Amino acid sequence: MDFTERLDLYLEGGMIDEKDVKDVNAVIQIFQEKYGITLCEENAATFIAHLCAAYGRNTTHEEVEPLMEELFAEVKELDSYPQAEKMLQDLMSVTVNPLSKAEQEYALLHINNLLASLNDSE
């Protein structure tokens, strides 16, 4: 299932705006086109929800608590981390919403989880 319904709900609820929807769709598109990964509710619901929340926080200027250093150190040790970093850079290159350092760490966590779930399903 795609994210249309989720994005419509977030948009109607005022959590995100049209530019945020455009950014999420750009992220979905780059994952498909560059990596052959179809993001959907089943494999990326948490990741997309986090991106929407991060974009909403940009509008409200709300800061997010950084990941605990120990947890992020574990994420950096994952075999998938270099790939996740590349994907994050690609994501940020096609979106207008900036991600703070803390938001980038959360995005890296979610991308690594996505990659792990895809590897588990192979």
PDB file of C-alpha atoms in Angstrom:
ATOM      1  CA  MET A   1       0.000   0.000   0.000  1.00  0.00           C
ATOM      2  CA  ASP A   2       1.304   3.479  -0.796  1.00  0.00           C
ATOM      3  CA  PHE A   3       1.343   6.504   1.484  1.00  0.00           C
ATOM      4  CA  THR A   4      -1.423   8.565  -0.129  1.00  0.00           C
ATOM      5  CA  GLU A   5      -3.937   7.959   2.655  1.00  0.00           C
ATOM      6  CA  ARG A   6      -1.392   8.630   5.417  1.00  0.00           C
ATOM      7  CA  LEU A   7      -0.171  11.827   3.764  1.00  0.00           C
ATOM      8  CA  ASP A   8      -3.737  13.019   3.221  1.00  0.00           C
ATOM      9  CA  LEU A   9      -4.508  12.453   6.924  1.00  0.00           C
ATOM     10  CA  TYR A  10      -1.367  14.314   8.018  1.00  0.00           C
ATOM     11  CA  LEU A  11      -2.174  17.136   5.606  1.00  0.00           C
ATOM     12  CA  GLU A  12      -5.789  17.403   6.798  1.00  0.00           C
ATOM     13  CA  GLY A  13      -4.613  17.340  10.427  1.00  0.00           C
ATOM     14  CA  GLY A  14      -2.155  20.174   9.825  1.00  0.00           C
ATOM     15  CA  MET A  15       0.871  18.049  10.725  1.00  0.00           C
ATOM     16  CA  ILE A  16       2.417  18.696   7.302  1.00  0.00           C
ATOM     17  CA  ASP A  17       1.831  21.013   4.352  1.00  0.00           C
ATOM     18  CA  GLU A  18       1.942  20.639   0.570  1.00  0.00           C
ATOM     19  CA  LYS A  19       5.715  21.178   0.337  1.00  0.00           C
ATOM     20  CA  ASP A  20       6.202  18.371   2.875  1.00  0.00           C
ATOM     21  CA  VAL A  21       4.027  16.035   0.797  1.00  0.00           C
ATOM     22  CA  LYS A  22       6.141  16.951  -2.218  1.00  0.00           C
ATOM     23  CA  ASP A  23       9.318  16.109  -0.263  1.00  0.00           C
ATOM     24  CA  VAL A  24       7.974  12.749   0.931  1.00  0.00           C
ATOM     25  CA  ASN A  25       6.995  11.864  -2.621  1.00  0.00           C
ATOM     26  CA  ALA A  26      10.484  12.873  -3.821  1.00  0.00           C
ATOM     27  CA  VAL A  27      11.998  10.563  -1.188  1.00  0.00           C
ATOM     28  CA  ILE A  28       9.748   7.695  -2.267  1.00  0.00           C
ATOM     29  CA  GLN A  29      10.697   8.339  -5.885  1.00  0.00           C
ATOM     30  CA  ILE A  30      14.468   8.430  -5.318  1.00  0.00           C
ATOM     31  CA  PHE A  31      14.387   5.193  -3.324  1.00  0.00           C
ATOM     32  CA  GLN A  32      12.529   3.562  -6.215  1.00  0.00           C
ATOM     33  CA  GLU A  33      14.567   5.032  -9.044  1.00  0.00           C
ATOM     34  CA  LYS A  34      18.054   4.920  -7.564  1.00  0.00           C
ATOM     35  CA  TYR A  35      17.857   1.851  -5.330  1.00  0.00           C
ATOM     36  CA  GLY A  36      14.944  -0.176  -6.698  1.00  0.00           C
ATOM     37  CA  ILE A  37      13.255  -0.030  -3.282  1.00  0.00           C
ATOM     38  CA  THR A  38       9.517   0.502  -3.268  1.00  0.00           C
ATOM     39  CA  LEU A  39       8.672   2.265  -0.029  1.00  0.00           C
ATOM     40  CA  CYS A  40       5.249   1.252   1.241  1.00  0.00           C
ATOM     41  CA  GLU A  41       3.296   1.046   4.487  1.00  0.00           C
ATOM     42  CA  GLU A  42       4.582  -2.483   5.075  1.00  0.00           C
ATOM     43  CA  ASN A  43       8.296  -1.647   4.971  1.00  0.00           C
ATOM     44  CA  ALA A  44       8.628   2.078   5.650  1.00  0.00           C
ATOM     45  CA  ALA A  45       5.666   3.309   7.720  1.00  0.00           C
ATOM     46  CA  THR A  46       7.840   4.380  10.659  1.00  0.00           C
ATOM     47  CA  PHE A  47      10.421   6.013   8.397  1.00  0.00           C
ATOM     48  CA  ILE A  48       7.816   8.048   6.498  1.00  0.00           C
ATOM     49  CA  ALA A  49       6.018   8.967   9.732  1.00  0.00           C
ATOM     50  CA  HIS A  50       9.330  10.232  11.130  1.00  0.00           C
ATOM     51  CA  LEU A  51      10.041  12.283   7.997  1.00  0.00           C
ATOM     52  CA  CYS A  52       6.583  13.862   8.190  1.00  0.00           C
ATOM     53  CA  ALA A  53       7.071  14.647  11.872  1.00  0.00           C
ATOM     54  CA  ALA A  54      10.526  16.107  11.157  1.00  0.00           C
ATOM     55  CA  TYR A  55       9.132  18.281   8.385  1.00  0.00           C
ATOM     56  CA  GLY A  56       6.334  19.420  10.688  1.00  0.00           C
ATOM     57  CA  ARG A  57       8.898  20.290  13.364  1.00  0.00           C
ATOM     58  CA  ASN A  58      10.702  22.457  10.795  1.00  0.00           C
ATOM     59  CA  THR A  59       7.571  24.572  10.527  1.00  0.00           C
ATOM     60  CA  THR A  60       7.095  24.857  14.303  1.00  0.00           C
ATOM     61  CA  HIS A  61      10.850  25.146  15.022  1.00  0.00           C
ATOM     62  CA  GLU A  62      10.509  22.325  17.539  1.00  0.00           C
ATOM     63  CA  GLU A  63      13.734  20.571  18.475  1.00  0.00           C
ATOM     64  CA  VAL A  64      13.892  16.800  18.783  1.00  0.00           C
ATOM     65  CA  GLU A  65      15.954  15.074  21.469  1.00  0.00           C
ATOM     66  CA  PRO A  66      19.054  13.489  19.908  1.00  0.00           C
ATOM     67  CA  LEU A  67      19.458   9.742  19.929  1.00  0.00           C
ATOM     68  CA  MET A  68      21.376   8.434  22.903  1.00  0.00           C
ATOM     69  CA  GLU A  69      25.058   8.335  21.994  1.00  0.00           C
ATOM     70  CA  GLU A  70      25.304   4.623  22.774  1.00  0.00           C
ATOM     71  CA  LEU A  71      22.404   3.812  20.461  1.00  0.00           C
ATOM     72  CA  PHE A  72      23.751   5.899  17.602  1.00  0.00           C
ATOM     73  CA  ALA A  73      27.182   4.291  18.086  1.00  0.00           C
ATOM     74  CA  GLU A  74      25.486   0.907  17.567  1.00  0.00           C
ATOM     75  CA  VAL A  75      23.776   2.171  14.416  1.00  0.00           C
ATOM     76  CA  LYS A  76      27.131   3.338  13.047  1.00  0.00           C
ATOM     77  CA  GLU A  77      28.536  -0.176  13.539  1.00  0.00           C
ATOM     78  CA  LEU A  78      25.921  -1.798  11.301  1.00  0.00           C
ATOM     79  CA  ASP A  79      27.088  -3.176   7.949  1.00  0.00           C
ATOM     80  CA  SER A  80      24.298  -1.223   6.277  1.00  0.00           C
ATOM     81  CA  TYR A  81      25.390   2.125   7.755  1.00  0.00           C
ATOM     82  CA  PRO A  82      27.516   3.325   4.789  1.00  0.00           C
ATOM     83  CA  GLN A  83      24.624   2.563   2.418  1.00  0.00           C
ATOM     84  CA  ALA A  84      22.168   4.306   4.754  1.00  0.00           C
ATOM     85  CA  GLU A  85      24.416   7.396   4.836  1.00  0.00           C
ATOM     86  CA  LYS A  86      24.463   7.501   1.034  1.00  0.00           C
ATOM     87  CA  MET A  87      20.678   7.135   0.922  1.00  0.00           C
ATOM     88  CA  LEU A  88      20.268   9.941   3.445  1.00  0.00           C
ATOM     89  CA  GLN A  89      22.462  12.241   1.359  1.00  0.00           C
ATOM     90  CA  ASP A  90      20.407  11.387  -1.726  1.00  0.00           C
ATOM     91  CA  LEU A  91      17.194  12.010   0.236  1.00  0.00           C
ATOM     92  CA  MET A  92      18.430  15.404   1.369  1.00  0.00           C
ATOM     93  CA  SER A  93      19.474  16.314  -2.176  1.00  0.00           C
ATOM     94  CA  VAL A  94      15.909  15.970  -3.508  1.00  0.00           C
ATOM     95  CA  THR A  95      14.028  17.686  -0.676  1.00  0.00           C
ATOM     96  CA  VAL A  96      13.611  21.306   0.336  1.00  0.00           C
ATOM     97  CA  ASN A  97      13.161  20.551   4.037  1.00  0.00           C
ATOM     98  CA  PRO A  98      16.444  20.542   5.937  1.00  0.00           C
ATOM     99  CA  LEU A  99      17.096  17.915   8.581  1.00  0.00           C
ATOM    100  CA  SER A 100      18.965  18.849  11.744  1.00  0.00           C
ATOM    101  CA  LYS A 101      21.803  16.639  12.934  1.00  0.00           C
ATOM    102  CA  ALA A 102      19.459  14.924  15.406  1.00  0.00           C
ATOM    103  CA  GLU A 103      16.816  14.377  12.697  1.00  0.00           C
ATOM    104  CA  GLN A 104      19.489  12.925  10.412  1.00  0.00           C
ATOM    105  CA  GLU A 105      20.480  10.443  13.113  1.00  0.00           C
ATOM    106  CA  TYR A 106      16.870   9.285  13.443  1.00  0.00           C
ATOM    107  CA  ALA A 107      16.571   9.054   9.660  1.00  0.00           C
ATOM    108  CA  LEU A 108      19.725   6.921   9.566  1.00  0.00           C
ATOM    109  CA  LEU A 109      18.243   4.636  12.221  1.00  0.00           C
ATOM    110  CA  HIS A 110      15.052   4.225  10.164  1.00  0.00           C
ATOM    111  CA  ILE A 111      16.918   3.673   6.896  1.00  0.00           C
ATOM    112  CA  ASN A 112      19.092   1.017   8.541  1.00  0.00           C
ATOM    113  CA  ASN A 113      15.949  -0.663   9.886  1.00  0.00           C
ATOM    114  CA  LEU A 114      14.446  -0.551   6.394  1.00  0.00           C
ATOM    115  CA  LEU A 115      17.558  -2.136   4.886  1.00  0.00           C
ATOM    116  CA  ALA A 116      17.598  -4.816   7.596  1.00  0.00           C
ATOM    117  CA  SER A 117      13.929  -5.673   6.982  1.00  0.00           C
ATOM    118  CA  LEU A 118      14.545  -5.913   3.244  1.00  0.00           C
ATOM    119  CA  ASN A 119      17.530  -8.209   3.829  1.00  0.00           C
ATOM    120  CA  ASP A 120      15.465 -10.387   6.170  1.00  0.00           C
ATOM    121  CA  SER A 121      12.757 -10.807   3.551  1.00  0.00           C
ATOM    122  CA  GLU A 122      15.199 -12.019   0.870  1.00  0.00           C
TER     123      GLU A 122
END
